[in-house]
Coordinates of C-alpha atoms in Angstrom, one line a residue:
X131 CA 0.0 0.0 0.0
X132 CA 1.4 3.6 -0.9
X133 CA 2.2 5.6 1.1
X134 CA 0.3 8.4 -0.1
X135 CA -2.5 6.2 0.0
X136 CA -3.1 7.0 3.9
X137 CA -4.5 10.9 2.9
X138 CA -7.9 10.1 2.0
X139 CA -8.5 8.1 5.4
X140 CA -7.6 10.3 7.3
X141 CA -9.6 12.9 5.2
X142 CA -12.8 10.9 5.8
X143 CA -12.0 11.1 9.8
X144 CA -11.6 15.0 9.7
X145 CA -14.0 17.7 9.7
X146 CA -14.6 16.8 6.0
X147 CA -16.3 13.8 7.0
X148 CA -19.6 15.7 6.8
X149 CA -18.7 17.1 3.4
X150 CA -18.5 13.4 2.3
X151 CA -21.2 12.7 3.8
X152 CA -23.6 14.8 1.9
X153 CA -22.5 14.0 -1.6
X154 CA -24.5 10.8 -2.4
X155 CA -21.9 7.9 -3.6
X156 CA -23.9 5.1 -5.1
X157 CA -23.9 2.0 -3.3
X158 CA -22.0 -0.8 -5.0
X159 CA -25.0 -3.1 -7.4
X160 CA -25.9 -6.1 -5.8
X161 CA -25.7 -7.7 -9.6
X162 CA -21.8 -6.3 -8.8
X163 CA -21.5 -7.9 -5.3
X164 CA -22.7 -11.0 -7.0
X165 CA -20.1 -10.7 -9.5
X166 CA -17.2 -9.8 -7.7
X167 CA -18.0 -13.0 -4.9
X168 CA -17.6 -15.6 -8.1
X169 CA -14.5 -13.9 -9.0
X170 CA -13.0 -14.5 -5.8
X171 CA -13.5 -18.4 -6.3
X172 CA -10.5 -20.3 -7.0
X173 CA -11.5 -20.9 -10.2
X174 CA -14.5 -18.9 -11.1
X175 CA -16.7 -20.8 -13.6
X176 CA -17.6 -18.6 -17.0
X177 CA -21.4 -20.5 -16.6
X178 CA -22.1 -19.2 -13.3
X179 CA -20.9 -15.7 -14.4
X180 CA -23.0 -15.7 -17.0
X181 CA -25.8 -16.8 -15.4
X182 CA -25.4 -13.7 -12.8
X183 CA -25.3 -11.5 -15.9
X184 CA -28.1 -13.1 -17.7
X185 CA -30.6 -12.1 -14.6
X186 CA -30.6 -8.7 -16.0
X187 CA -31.6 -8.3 -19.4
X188 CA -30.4 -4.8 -20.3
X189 CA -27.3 -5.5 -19.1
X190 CA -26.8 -8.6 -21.2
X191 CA -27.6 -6.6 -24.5
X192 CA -25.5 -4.0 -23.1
X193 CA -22.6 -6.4 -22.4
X194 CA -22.9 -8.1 -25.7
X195 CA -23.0 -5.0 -27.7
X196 CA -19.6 -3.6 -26.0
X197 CA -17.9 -6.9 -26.6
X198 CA -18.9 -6.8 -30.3
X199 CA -17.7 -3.1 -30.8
X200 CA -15.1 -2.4 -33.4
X201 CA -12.7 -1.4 -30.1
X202 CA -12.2 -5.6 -29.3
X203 CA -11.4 -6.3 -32.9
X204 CA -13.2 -9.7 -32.7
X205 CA -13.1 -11.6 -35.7
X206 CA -15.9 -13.8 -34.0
X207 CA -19.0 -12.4 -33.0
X208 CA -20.4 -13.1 -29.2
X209 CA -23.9 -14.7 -29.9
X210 CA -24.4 -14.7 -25.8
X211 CA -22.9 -14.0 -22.8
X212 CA -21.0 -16.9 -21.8
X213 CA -19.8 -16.6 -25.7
X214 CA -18.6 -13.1 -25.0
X215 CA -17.2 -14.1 -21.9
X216 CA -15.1 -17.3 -23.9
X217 CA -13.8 -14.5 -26.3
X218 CA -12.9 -11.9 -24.4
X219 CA -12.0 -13.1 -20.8
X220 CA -13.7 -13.0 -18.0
X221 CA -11.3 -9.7 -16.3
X222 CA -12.8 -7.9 -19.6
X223 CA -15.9 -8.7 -19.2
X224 CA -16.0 -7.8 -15.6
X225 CA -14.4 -4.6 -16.8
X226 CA -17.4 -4.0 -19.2
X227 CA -19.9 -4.9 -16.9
X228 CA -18.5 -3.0 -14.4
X229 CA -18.7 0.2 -16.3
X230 CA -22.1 -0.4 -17.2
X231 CA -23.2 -0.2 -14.1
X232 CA -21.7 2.5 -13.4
X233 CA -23.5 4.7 -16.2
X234 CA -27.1 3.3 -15.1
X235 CA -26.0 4.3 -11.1
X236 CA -25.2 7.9 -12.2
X237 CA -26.8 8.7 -15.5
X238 CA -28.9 11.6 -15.7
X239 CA -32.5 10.8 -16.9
X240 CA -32.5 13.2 -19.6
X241 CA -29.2 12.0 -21.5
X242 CA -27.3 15.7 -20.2
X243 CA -24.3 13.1 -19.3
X244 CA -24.1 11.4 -22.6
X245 CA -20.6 13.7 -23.5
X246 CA -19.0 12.7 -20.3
X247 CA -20.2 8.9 -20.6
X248 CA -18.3 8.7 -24.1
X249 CA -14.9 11.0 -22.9
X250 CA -14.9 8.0 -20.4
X251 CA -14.6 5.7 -23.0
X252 CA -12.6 6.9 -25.0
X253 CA -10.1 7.2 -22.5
X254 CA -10.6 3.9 -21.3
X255 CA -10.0 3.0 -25.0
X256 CA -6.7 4.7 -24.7
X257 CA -5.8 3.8 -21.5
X258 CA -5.9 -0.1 -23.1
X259 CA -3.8 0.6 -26.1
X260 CA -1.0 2.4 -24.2
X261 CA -1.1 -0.1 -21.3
X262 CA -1.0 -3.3 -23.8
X263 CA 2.1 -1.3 -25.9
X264 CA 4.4 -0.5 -22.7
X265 CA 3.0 -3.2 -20.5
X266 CA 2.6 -1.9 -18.1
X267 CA -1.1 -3.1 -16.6
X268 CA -3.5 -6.0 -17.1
X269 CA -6.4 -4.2 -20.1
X270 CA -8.8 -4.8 -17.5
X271 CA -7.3 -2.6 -14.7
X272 CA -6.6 -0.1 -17.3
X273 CA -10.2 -0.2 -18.8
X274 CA -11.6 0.0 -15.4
X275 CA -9.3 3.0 -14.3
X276 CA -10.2 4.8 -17.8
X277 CA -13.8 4.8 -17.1
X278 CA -13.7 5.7 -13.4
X279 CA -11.0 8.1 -13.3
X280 CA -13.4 11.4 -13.4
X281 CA -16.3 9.2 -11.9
X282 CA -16.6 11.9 -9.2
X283 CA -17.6 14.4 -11.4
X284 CA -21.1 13.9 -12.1
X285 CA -21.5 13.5 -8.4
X286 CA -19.8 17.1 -7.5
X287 CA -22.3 18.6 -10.1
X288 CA -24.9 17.0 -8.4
X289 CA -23.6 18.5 -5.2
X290 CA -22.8 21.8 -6.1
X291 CA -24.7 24.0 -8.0
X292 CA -21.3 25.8 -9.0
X293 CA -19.6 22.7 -9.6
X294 CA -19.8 23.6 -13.6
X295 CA -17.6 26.8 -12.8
X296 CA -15.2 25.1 -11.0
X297 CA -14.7 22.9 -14.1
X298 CA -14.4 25.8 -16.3
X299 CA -11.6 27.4 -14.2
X300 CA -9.7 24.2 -13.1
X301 CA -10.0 23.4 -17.0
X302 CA -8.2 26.8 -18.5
X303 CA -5.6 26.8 -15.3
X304 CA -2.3 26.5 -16.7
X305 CA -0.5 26.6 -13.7
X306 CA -2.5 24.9 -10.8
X307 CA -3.4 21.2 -9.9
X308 CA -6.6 20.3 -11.4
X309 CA -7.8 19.2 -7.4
X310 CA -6.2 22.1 -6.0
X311 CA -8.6 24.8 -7.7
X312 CA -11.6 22.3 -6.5
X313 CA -10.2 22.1 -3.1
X314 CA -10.0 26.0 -3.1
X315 CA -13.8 25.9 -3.9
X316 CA -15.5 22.9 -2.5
X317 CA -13.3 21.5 -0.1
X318 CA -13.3 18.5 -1.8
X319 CA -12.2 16.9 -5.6
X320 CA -13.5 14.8 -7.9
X321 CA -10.7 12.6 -7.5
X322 CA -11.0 12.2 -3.9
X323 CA -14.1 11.5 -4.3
X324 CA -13.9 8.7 -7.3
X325 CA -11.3 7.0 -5.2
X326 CA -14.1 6.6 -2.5
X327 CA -16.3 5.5 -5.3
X328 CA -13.9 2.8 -6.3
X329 CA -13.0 1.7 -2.5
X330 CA -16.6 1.3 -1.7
X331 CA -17.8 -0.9 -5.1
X332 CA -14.8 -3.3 -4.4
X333 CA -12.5 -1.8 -7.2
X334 CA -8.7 -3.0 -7.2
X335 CA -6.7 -0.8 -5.0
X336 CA -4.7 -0.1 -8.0
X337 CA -7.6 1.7 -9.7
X338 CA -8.4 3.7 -6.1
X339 CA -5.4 4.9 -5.6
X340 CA -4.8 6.0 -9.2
X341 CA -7.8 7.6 -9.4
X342 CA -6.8 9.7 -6.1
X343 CA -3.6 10.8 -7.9
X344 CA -4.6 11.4 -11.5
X345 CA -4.1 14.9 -11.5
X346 CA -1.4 14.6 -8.6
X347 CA 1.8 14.4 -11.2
X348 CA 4.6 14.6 -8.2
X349 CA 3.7 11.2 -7.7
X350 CA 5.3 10.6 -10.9
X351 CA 8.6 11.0 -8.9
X352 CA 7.4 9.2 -5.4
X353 CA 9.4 6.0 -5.4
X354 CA 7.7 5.3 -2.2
X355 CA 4.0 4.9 -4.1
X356 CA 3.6 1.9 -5.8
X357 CA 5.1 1.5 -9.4
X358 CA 1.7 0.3 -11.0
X359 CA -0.1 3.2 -9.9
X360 CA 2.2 6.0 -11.1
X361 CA 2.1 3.5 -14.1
X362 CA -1.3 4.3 -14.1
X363 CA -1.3 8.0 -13.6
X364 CA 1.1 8.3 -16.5
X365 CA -0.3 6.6 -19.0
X366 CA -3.8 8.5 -17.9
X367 CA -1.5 11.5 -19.3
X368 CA -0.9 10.1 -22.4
X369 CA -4.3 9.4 -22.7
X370 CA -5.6 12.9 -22.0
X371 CA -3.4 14.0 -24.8
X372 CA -4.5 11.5 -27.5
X373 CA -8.5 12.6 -26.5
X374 CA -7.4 16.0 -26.8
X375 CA -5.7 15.8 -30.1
X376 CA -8.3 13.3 -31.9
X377 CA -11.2 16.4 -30.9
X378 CA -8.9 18.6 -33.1
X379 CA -7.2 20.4 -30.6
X380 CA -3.9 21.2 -30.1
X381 CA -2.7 22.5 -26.5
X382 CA -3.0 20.6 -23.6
X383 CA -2.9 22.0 -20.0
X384 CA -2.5 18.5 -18.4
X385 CA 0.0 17.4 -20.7
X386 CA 2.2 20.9 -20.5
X387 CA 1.4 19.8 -16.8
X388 CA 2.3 16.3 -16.4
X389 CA 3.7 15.2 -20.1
X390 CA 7.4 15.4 -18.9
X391 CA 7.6 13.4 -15.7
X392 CA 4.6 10.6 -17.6
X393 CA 6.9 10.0 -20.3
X394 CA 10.4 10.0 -17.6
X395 CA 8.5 7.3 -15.4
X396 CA 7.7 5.1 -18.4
X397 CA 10.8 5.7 -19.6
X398 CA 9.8 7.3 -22.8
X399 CA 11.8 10.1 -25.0
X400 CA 9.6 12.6 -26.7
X401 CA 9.6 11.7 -30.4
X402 CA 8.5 8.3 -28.9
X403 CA 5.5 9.4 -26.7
X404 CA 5.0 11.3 -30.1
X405 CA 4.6 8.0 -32.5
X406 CA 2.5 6.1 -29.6
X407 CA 0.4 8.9 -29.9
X408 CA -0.2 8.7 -33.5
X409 CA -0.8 5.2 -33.2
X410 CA -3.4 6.1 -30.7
X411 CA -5.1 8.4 -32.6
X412 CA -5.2 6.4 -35.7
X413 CA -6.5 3.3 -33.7
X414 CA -9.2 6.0 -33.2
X415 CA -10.1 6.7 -36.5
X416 CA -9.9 2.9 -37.5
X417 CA -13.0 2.3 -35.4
X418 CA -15.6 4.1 -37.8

């Protein structure tokens, strides 16, 4: 466990503990709770995870649709559950799932999150690619971190009525921390926040803690966190920049902000983060 990874806890025992209180975290799915107890088996059985899938029916066209987008590259397509579960893995599908679940615990009824839903994607997308080319995390952990890593912003817009300022502002700063600005204004962050998300749904600790530190790019340099999770954290940079790029644009605060100590800690020189990139963005386009 990082080191690091002791701030939040102590956070929740502090004065902030109301704060925390009254922003309303979504309790972990029971169809989840089922999900995660067969994956703790010894060897969990494909059927049985199916079967907990196949109790909800949205879910399982849901499930089947992911694992059948152009993103998996399937030359076969899943005909059920248990098939896409065969093709794909059971981590992945857990990862999908997951995700999924996520969206219907926090999706606004009148589609207003749609944008943010399909940002998550993408960067979990990305998040895949650059993990399975440096090797640096399993594609589930790095799926699962894509789409949770801003999972505490919908739930500070809920809370805040000026949340949406606070985005504007935290989104043009050039010089401060993304978290620091929300600090300043709400006492809290959205990555604080996601990491309590992801503690409380039964998420890998690697995904909690990287979630925490997302925007935290000193940890680049901390040998005392853990390697995978400043792993994490940096490739989440790399990511940012290949989102930003493939909507057309060309600065990018996070990456002026944490683009030199990402690419030191995965031990890449410039013109190389430069030809992932392009390999990222192409994999992109491929899709449609």
């Amino acid at each position: 466990m990082p080191t690091a990874a002791a701030r939040p806890i102590a956070q929740e025992s502090s004065v902030e503990d109301a704060l925390l209180r009254s922003i309303r975290i979504p309790p972990r799915p029971s169809l989840l709770v089922d999900l995660q107890r067969e994956l703790a088996e010894e060897d969990p059985s494909p059927r049985r995870i199916a079967r907990i899938i196949g109790n909800d029916v949205g879910m399982s066209g849901a499930l089947l649709k992911l694992a059948n987008s152009p993103f998996f590259g399937a030359t076969r397509k899943a005909k059920s559950v248990e098939q896409a579960i065969n093709f794909l893995g059971i981590n992945q599908c857990a990862a999908l799932l997951t995700g999924l679940l996520a969206r219907q615990a926090i999706d606004g009824k009148d589609g207003a999150l749609n944008q943010f839903w399909d940002t998550s994607a993408r960067r979990a997308q990305a998040l895949v690619f650059i993990s399975r080319r440096l090797r640096i995390a399993p594609p589930d952990i790095s799926h699962t971190f894509g789409l949770f890593c801003d999972i505490g912003v919908p739930l500070l817009l809920d809370r805040f009525a000026d949340y949406a300022d606070t985005l504007a502002i935290a989104s043009s700063d050039g010089q401060r921390s993304f978290t620091a600005i929300e600090d300043d204004r709400h006492a809290t962050n959205h990555a604080a926040i996601g990491c309590l998300l992801a503690r409380n749904w039964g998420l890998s600790p690697d995904v909690s803690w990287a979630i925490l530190h997302h925007h935290d790019y000193a940890v680049l340099d901390d040998e005392s966190t853990d390697d995978a999770i400043r792993s994490l954290v940096a490739a989440s940079v790399l990511a940012e920049r290949g989102i930003v790029r493939y909507h057309g644009n060309g600065a990018s605060l996070e990456w002026d902000k944490g683009g030199e100590p990402a690419c030191r800690h995965l031990g890449l020189e410039v013109d190389e983060a430069e030809d992932l990139l392009d390999e990222l963005h192409e994999t992109f386009h491929n899709e449609h």
